[in-house]
Short mmCIF file of C-alpha atoms in Angstrom, two decimals:
data_model
loop_
_atom_site.label_atom_id
_atom_site.label_comp_id
_atom_site.label_asym_id
_atom_site.label_seq_id
_atom_site.Cartn_x
_atom_site.Cartn_y
_atom_site.Cartn_z
CA MET A 1 59.59 27.17 24.95
CA LYS A 2 56.19 25.61 24.27
CA HIS A 3 54.99 23.00 21.82
CA SER A 4 52.27 23.90 19.35
CA ASN A 5 49.81 22.18 21.68
CA GLY A 6 50.69 24.66 24.43
CA LYS A 7 52.51 22.17 26.65
CA GLN A 8 55.63 23.51 28.31
CA THR A 9 58.87 21.93 27.10
CA ILE A 10 61.14 20.91 29.97
CA THR A 11 64.81 21.75 29.41
CA GLN A 12 68.08 20.86 31.13
CA THR A 13 68.02 24.36 32.60
CA ASP A 14 64.72 23.57 34.35
CA VAL A 15 66.23 20.38 35.74
CA ALA A 16 69.32 22.27 36.92
CA GLU A 17 67.22 24.89 38.72
CA LEU A 18 65.12 22.30 40.53
CA ALA A 19 68.19 20.27 41.53
CA GLY A 20 70.18 23.35 42.52
CA VAL A 21 73.10 22.59 40.22
CA SER A 22 74.58 23.95 37.02
CA ARG A 23 73.31 22.94 33.60
CA SER A 24 76.65 21.26 32.87
CA ILE A 25 76.20 18.99 35.89
CA VAL A 26 72.83 17.91 34.51
CA SER A 27 74.51 17.13 31.20
CA TYR A 28 77.19 15.06 32.93
CA VAL A 29 74.54 12.99 34.73
CA ILE A 30 72.46 12.40 31.60
CA ASN A 31 75.46 11.46 29.47
CA ASN A 32 77.41 9.63 32.21
CA GLY A 33 80.35 11.98 31.73
CA PRO A 34 82.78 13.25 30.75
CA ARG A 35 83.14 14.39 34.38
CA GLN A 36 82.11 12.38 37.41
CA VAL A 37 79.35 13.70 39.63
CA ALA A 38 79.16 13.14 43.38
CA PRO A 39 76.58 10.47 44.28
CA GLU A 40 74.47 12.90 46.36
CA THR A 41 74.39 15.44 43.54
CA ARG A 42 73.59 12.77 41.00
CA GLU A 43 70.61 11.62 43.07
CA ARG A 44 69.27 15.20 43.23
CA VAL A 45 69.53 15.53 39.46
CA LEU A 46 67.85 12.17 38.84
CA GLU A 47 65.03 13.08 41.22
CA ALA A 48 64.52 16.39 39.40
CA ILE A 49 64.45 14.58 36.05
CA LYS A 50 61.82 12.23 37.43
CA GLN A 51 59.65 15.01 38.87
CA LEU A 52 59.76 17.10 35.71
CA GLU A 53 59.54 14.09 33.37
CA TYR A 54 62.38 15.57 31.38
CA ARG A 55 63.36 13.80 28.16
CA PRO A 56 66.10 14.87 25.74
CA ASN A 57 64.68 16.25 22.50
CA LYS A 58 66.81 14.94 19.66
CA ASN A 59 64.96 16.81 16.94
CA ALA A 60 62.72 19.58 18.15
CA GLN A 61 61.83 20.58 14.60
CA ARG A 62 60.00 17.39 13.69
CA LEU A 63 56.29 17.91 13.06
CA SER A 64 54.15 16.00 15.53
CA SER A 65 52.09 14.36 12.79
CA THR A 66 55.21 13.04 11.13
CA THR A 67 56.52 11.86 14.48
CA GLU A 68 53.36 9.88 15.17
CA SER A 69 53.35 8.20 11.77
CA ILE A 70 56.99 7.19 12.18
CA ALA A 71 56.66 6.13 15.82
CA GLU A 72 53.81 3.70 15.20
CA LYS A 73 56.13 1.65 12.98
CA TYR A 74 58.58 1.06 15.82
CA ILE A 75 58.39 -1.25 18.81
CA VAL A 76 60.73 -1.85 21.71
CA ILE A 77 61.50 -4.99 23.69
CA VAL A 78 62.29 -4.86 27.40
CA LEU A 79 63.93 -7.93 28.97
CA ALA A 80 64.03 -8.88 32.64
CA HIS A 81 67.77 -9.72 32.62
CA ASP A 82 70.72 -9.61 30.26
CA TYR A 83 71.16 -13.41 30.46
CA MET A 84 68.08 -13.70 28.25
CA PHE A 85 70.25 -12.65 25.32
CA ARG A 86 72.29 -15.82 25.84
CA ARG A 87 69.46 -18.27 26.50
CA PRO A 88 68.43 -20.23 23.37
CA TYR A 89 64.79 -20.34 24.45
CA TYR A 90 64.48 -16.57 24.71
CA GLY A 91 66.65 -16.11 21.64
CA ALA A 92 64.16 -18.13 19.60
CA ILE A 93 61.28 -15.98 20.85
CA LEU A 94 63.15 -12.75 20.07
CA ALA A 95 63.97 -14.01 16.58
CA SER A 96 60.32 -14.88 16.00
CA ILE A 97 59.12 -11.46 17.17
CA HIS A 98 61.65 -9.83 14.84
CA ASP A 99 60.61 -11.94 11.84
CA HIS A 100 56.87 -11.51 12.28
CA ALA A 101 57.24 -7.79 13.02
CA HIS A 102 59.25 -7.36 9.82
CA GLN A 103 56.51 -9.11 7.84
CA HIS A 104 54.10 -6.40 9.03
CA ASP A 105 56.48 -3.49 8.43
CA LEU A 106 57.20 -3.08 12.15
CA HIS A 107 60.74 -2.41 13.28
CA ILE A 108 62.45 -3.07 16.61
CA ARG A 109 63.97 0.25 17.68
CA PHE A 110 65.89 -1.23 20.61
CA ILE A 111 66.11 -4.08 23.11
CA ARG A 112 66.97 -2.99 26.65
CA ILE A 113 67.12 -4.45 30.14
CA PHE A 114 64.47 -3.40 32.66
CA GLU A 115 67.18 -2.22 35.05
CA ASP A 116 68.30 0.38 32.46
CA PHE A 117 65.09 2.33 32.88
CA LYS A 118 65.73 3.04 36.53
CA ASN A 119 67.65 6.00 35.11
CA PRO A 120 64.75 8.46 34.71
CA ALA A 121 66.47 10.43 31.94
CA LEU A 122 66.87 7.30 29.85
CA PHE A 123 63.33 6.20 30.66
CA ASN A 124 61.88 9.55 29.60
CA GLU A 125 63.99 9.61 26.44
CA LEU A 126 63.19 6.11 25.21
CA ILE A 127 59.75 5.24 26.56
CA HIS A 128 57.70 7.86 24.81
CA SER A 129 54.94 7.76 22.21
CA ASP A 130 56.88 10.28 20.09
CA GLU A 131 59.53 7.59 19.60
CA ILE A 132 57.74 4.24 19.63
CA GLY A 133 54.30 2.81 19.02
CA GLY A 134 54.41 -0.30 21.17
CA ALA A 135 56.35 -2.22 23.79
CA VAL A 136 56.99 -5.92 24.40
CA LEU A 137 57.79 -6.77 28.03
CA LEU A 138 59.50 -10.16 28.22
CA GLY A 139 59.52 -12.03 31.52
CA LEU A 140 59.49 -8.91 33.69
CA ASP A 141 57.98 -10.80 36.60
CA GLN A 142 61.56 -11.98 37.14
CA ALA A 143 62.72 -8.36 37.57
CA ILE A 144 59.94 -6.71 39.57
CA SER A 145 60.79 -6.72 43.26
CA THR A 146 59.85 -3.28 44.65
CA PRO A 147 56.91 -0.84 44.53
CA GLN A 148 59.14 1.42 42.42
CA ASP A 149 59.45 -1.36 39.83
CA GLU A 150 55.68 -1.72 39.73
CA THR A 151 55.34 2.04 39.28
CA MET A 152 57.69 1.86 36.31
CA ILE A 153 55.48 -0.76 34.65
CA THR A 154 52.46 1.47 35.24
CA LYS A 155 54.25 4.42 33.63
CA ILE A 156 55.19 2.33 30.59
CA VAL A 157 51.54 1.36 30.17
CA GLU A 158 50.42 4.98 30.56
CA ARG A 159 52.84 6.17 27.88
CA MET A 160 52.40 3.38 25.36
CA GLU A 161 49.14 2.72 23.53
CA ARG A 162 50.08 -0.89 22.87
CA VAL A 163 51.91 -3.08 25.37
CA VAL A 164 52.20 -6.88 25.35
CA CYS A 165 53.56 -9.05 28.17
CA VAL A 166 55.40 -12.23 27.18
CA GLU A 167 55.82 -15.10 29.65
CA TRP A 168 54.05 -13.18 32.43
CA GLU A 169 50.86 -11.22 33.08
CA TRP A 170 49.97 -7.72 34.28
CA PRO A 171 46.41 -6.48 34.91
CA GLY A 172 44.88 -4.78 31.88
CA ILE A 173 47.72 -5.67 29.49
CA SER A 174 47.61 -8.24 26.71
CA SER A 175 49.79 -11.30 27.33
CA VAL A 176 51.20 -14.25 25.41
CA SER A 177 52.60 -17.24 27.29
CA PHE A 178 52.39 -20.99 27.76
CA ASP A 179 50.85 -22.90 30.63
CA ARG A 180 53.87 -23.80 32.77
CA GLN A 181 51.80 -25.94 35.11
CA LEU A 182 50.36 -27.96 32.24
CA ALA A 183 53.77 -28.39 30.58
CA ALA A 184 55.35 -29.81 33.74
CA TYR A 185 52.30 -32.00 34.30
CA GLN A 186 52.71 -33.39 30.77
CA ALA A 187 56.40 -34.12 31.34
CA ALA A 188 55.97 -35.74 34.76
CA SER A 189 52.89 -37.73 33.71
CA HIS A 190 54.80 -39.11 30.74
CA LEU A 191 57.48 -40.44 33.09
CA PHE A 192 54.87 -42.27 35.17
CA ASP A 193 53.25 -43.61 32.00
CA LYS A 194 56.65 -45.04 30.98
CA GLY A 195 56.83 -46.99 34.22
CA TYR A 196 59.06 -44.74 36.33
CA GLN A 197 57.91 -44.57 39.94
CA ARG A 198 60.10 -42.12 41.87
CA VAL A 199 60.14 -38.87 39.89
CA ALA A 200 62.27 -35.96 41.09
CA TYR A 201 61.91 -32.32 40.02
CA ILE A 202 64.76 -30.00 39.05
CA GLY A 203 63.64 -26.65 37.66
CA PRO A 204 62.42 -23.11 38.32
CA GLU A 205 60.40 -22.33 41.42
CA ASP A 206 57.24 -21.37 39.55
CA LYS A 207 54.01 -22.96 38.29
CA ARG A 208 56.00 -25.83 36.80
CA LEU A 209 56.38 -27.13 40.35
CA GLN A 210 52.59 -27.18 40.72
CA GLY A 211 52.29 -29.24 37.55
CA TYR A 212 54.85 -31.71 38.86
CA ARG A 213 52.99 -32.02 42.16
CA GLN A 214 49.70 -32.50 40.31
CA ALA A 215 51.16 -35.43 38.38
CA ILE A 216 52.47 -36.95 41.63
CA TRP A 217 49.03 -36.75 43.25
CA GLU A 218 47.18 -38.14 40.24
CA HIS A 219 49.51 -41.12 39.95
CA GLN A 220 49.17 -41.88 43.66
CA ALA A 221 52.85 -41.36 44.30
CA GLN A 222 54.18 -39.94 47.54
CA ILE A 223 55.46 -36.35 47.48
CA ASP A 224 58.96 -36.22 48.92
CA ASP A 225 60.34 -32.70 49.23
CA ARG A 226 63.86 -34.14 49.15
CA LEU A 227 63.22 -34.86 45.47
CA ILE A 228 62.53 -31.18 44.68
CA HIS A 229 65.46 -28.96 43.68
CA PHE A 230 65.43 -25.52 42.04
CA ALA A 231 67.59 -24.65 39.03
CA ILE A 232 67.42 -22.38 35.97
CA ASN A 233 70.48 -23.12 33.79
CA PRO A 234 72.98 -25.91 32.99
CA GLU A 235 75.29 -24.96 35.87
CA SER A 236 72.59 -25.00 38.52
CA GLY A 237 71.03 -28.07 36.90
CA PHE A 238 74.33 -29.92 37.34
CA ASP A 239 74.75 -28.67 40.92
CA GLU A 240 71.21 -29.53 42.01
CA CYS A 241 71.38 -32.97 40.42
CA HIS A 242 74.62 -33.55 42.34
CA LYS A 243 72.86 -32.52 45.57
CA LEU A 244 70.00 -34.88 44.74
CA LEU A 245 72.45 -37.75 44.41
CA GLN A 246 74.19 -36.80 47.67
CA VAL A 247 70.92 -36.84 49.62
CA GLY A 248 70.74 -40.56 48.96
CA VAL A 249 66.98 -40.62 48.41
CA GLN A 250 65.81 -43.12 45.81
CA PHE A 251 64.62 -41.81 42.43
CA ASP A 252 64.44 -43.26 38.93
CA ALA A 253 63.37 -40.23 36.86
CA ILE A 254 63.71 -36.45 36.71
CA CYS A 255 61.15 -33.93 35.51
CA ALA A 256 63.36 -31.03 34.38
CA GLY A 257 61.97 -27.50 34.11
CA THR A 258 63.89 -26.58 30.94
CA ASP A 259 65.93 -28.32 28.27
CA GLU A 260 68.85 -26.05 29.01
CA LEU A 261 69.22 -27.12 32.63
CA SER A 262 68.69 -30.72 31.52
CA ILE A 263 72.08 -30.57 29.81
CA GLY A 264 73.68 -30.05 33.21
CA VAL A 265 71.58 -32.87 34.64
CA LEU A 266 72.69 -35.24 31.87
CA LYS A 267 76.35 -34.50 32.56
CA CYS A 268 75.92 -34.99 36.30
CA LEU A 269 74.27 -38.37 35.79
CA TYR A 270 76.94 -39.39 33.29
CA ASP A 271 79.71 -38.42 35.71
CA ALA A 272 77.97 -40.49 38.41
CA GLY A 273 77.91 -43.56 36.15
CA LEU A 274 74.13 -43.56 35.76
CA ARG A 275 72.58 -44.44 32.40
CA VAL A 276 69.77 -42.47 30.80
CA PRO A 277 67.11 -43.78 30.30
CA GLN A 278 67.91 -47.22 31.77
CA ASP A 279 68.73 -46.02 35.29
CA VAL A 280 67.15 -42.56 35.24
CA GLY A 281 64.59 -41.18 32.79
CA ILE A 282 64.46 -37.47 31.95
CA ALA A 283 61.56 -35.47 30.54
CA SER A 284 61.99 -31.75 30.05
CA ILE A 285 60.28 -28.59 28.77
CA ASP A 286 60.94 -26.12 25.89
CA ASN A 287 62.15 -28.18 22.89
CA ILE A 288 65.10 -25.95 22.05
CA ASP A 289 67.05 -27.09 18.99
CA ILE A 290 69.88 -28.77 20.90
CA SER A 291 67.47 -31.06 22.78
CA ALA A 292 67.27 -33.32 19.71
CA TYR A 293 71.08 -33.73 19.62
CA THR A 294 72.01 -34.48 23.22
CA ILE A 295 73.04 -38.04 24.10
CA PRO A 296 70.49 -39.39 24.61
CA SER A 297 68.10 -37.00 22.86
CA LEU A 298 65.70 -35.37 25.29
CA THR A 299 62.04 -36.16 25.65
CA THR A 300 60.58 -32.70 26.00
CA VAL A 301 57.37 -30.68 26.01
CA ASP A 302 57.44 -28.43 22.97
CA VAL A 303 56.73 -24.74 23.60
CA PRO A 304 56.07 -23.21 20.14
CA LYS A 305 58.43 -20.24 20.19
CA ASP A 306 57.53 -19.09 16.69
CA GLU A 307 53.85 -19.09 17.58
CA ILE A 308 54.61 -16.95 20.64
CA GLY A 309 56.32 -14.38 18.42
CA ARG A 310 53.47 -14.45 15.91
CA GLN A 311 50.86 -13.90 18.61
CA VAL A 312 52.87 -11.06 20.17
CA VAL A 313 52.93 -9.17 16.88
CA ALA A 314 49.24 -9.93 16.30
CA ALA A 315 48.43 -8.43 19.71
CA LEU A 316 50.45 -5.31 18.87
CA LEU A 317 48.50 -4.93 15.63
CA ALA A 318 45.07 -5.65 17.12
CA ASP A 319 42.20 -3.24 16.51
CA ASP A 320 41.72 -0.51 19.11
CA SER A 321 38.69 -2.31 20.53
CA GLN A 322 40.83 -5.42 21.12
CA ILE A 323 44.00 -3.86 22.50
CA SER A 324 43.50 -4.36 26.24
CA ASP A 325 43.63 -7.62 28.13
CA ILE A 326 44.06 -10.23 25.41
CA SER A 327 45.34 -13.36 27.14
CA ILE A 328 46.82 -16.01 24.84
CA SER A 329 48.24 -19.34 25.99
CA VAL A 330 49.99 -21.30 23.25
CA ARG A 331 49.53 -25.06 23.10
CA THR A 332 52.29 -27.34 24.40
CA THR A 333 52.92 -30.84 23.03
CA LEU A 334 55.00 -33.74 24.36
CA ILE A 335 57.76 -34.99 22.05
CA GLN A 336 59.09 -38.41 23.04
CA ARG A 337 62.77 -39.08 22.42
CA ASN A 338 65.43 -41.43 23.76
CA SER A 339 65.76 -40.08 27.31
CA THR A 340 62.57 -41.93 28.33
CA MET A 341 62.69 -44.95 25.98
CA ARG A 342 63.80 -47.80 28.19
#
């Protein structure tokens, strides 16, 4: 069968012939059942799907013009990891994207994890201009580790007219983010300005670390690698703070990479009998809602999550001449609270 534009439609039968299996086996692989398929056979089918760029056709009778008009109203969001659903910082960004998209009559068709699209059948079914008009790629630098992953990003860009990266950058694609280096510099510099002298770092191993180091250099403090520990959530924040205490190196403040991991740091210091901010000051990054209600409340660098969502939608709606390579960095602002008021 051919489309009206003369392009050959790929069917499950074509996939079966290339893979050397029955059509029912192809169906089992695509639908993950009802019968199990041997791993070797499954790999052959998936490779055939990838080569042929097969995608299930849910409604072959739809007119292409109607499809295009419907598709441009829908966007998709691809996350690096499923834990982002549970993180308040990312949750606030997702909520903002949803709200601003709705204001412009855009609808989120689905939110999926990057790993899901390693199934070529699912990739071909969902990432297609017949289905969606734009894609938001959130933090995918955390998920890209192989040349195959990079190829997948390239294919998404080739298929989608409008793609926006959030919290990371990819050549030729619009991006919306905040300056991690500047945010950490603001937090660490504030600690020095408050009179703290030995500032440790607990946070992600990214540009935030460079901002911390920059503040150390500018305030003529000595960089001590024993004061640097990597963490991304409350559990690892607690664990790395505990390790910092065990090392026995002197410190009187902590520059924390996120508010969320700061909660673990606060508990660790409390368990150790240390007072915040009298014994140890803490300045963090993000300004999630709970940061104003911890004891003590957290001094933090505000990352405007709602503004990120607004700019993402604006980039998706940009004129054709402005679609490619818009790079937006939202402004971060220090908010002083009790964790540094000694």
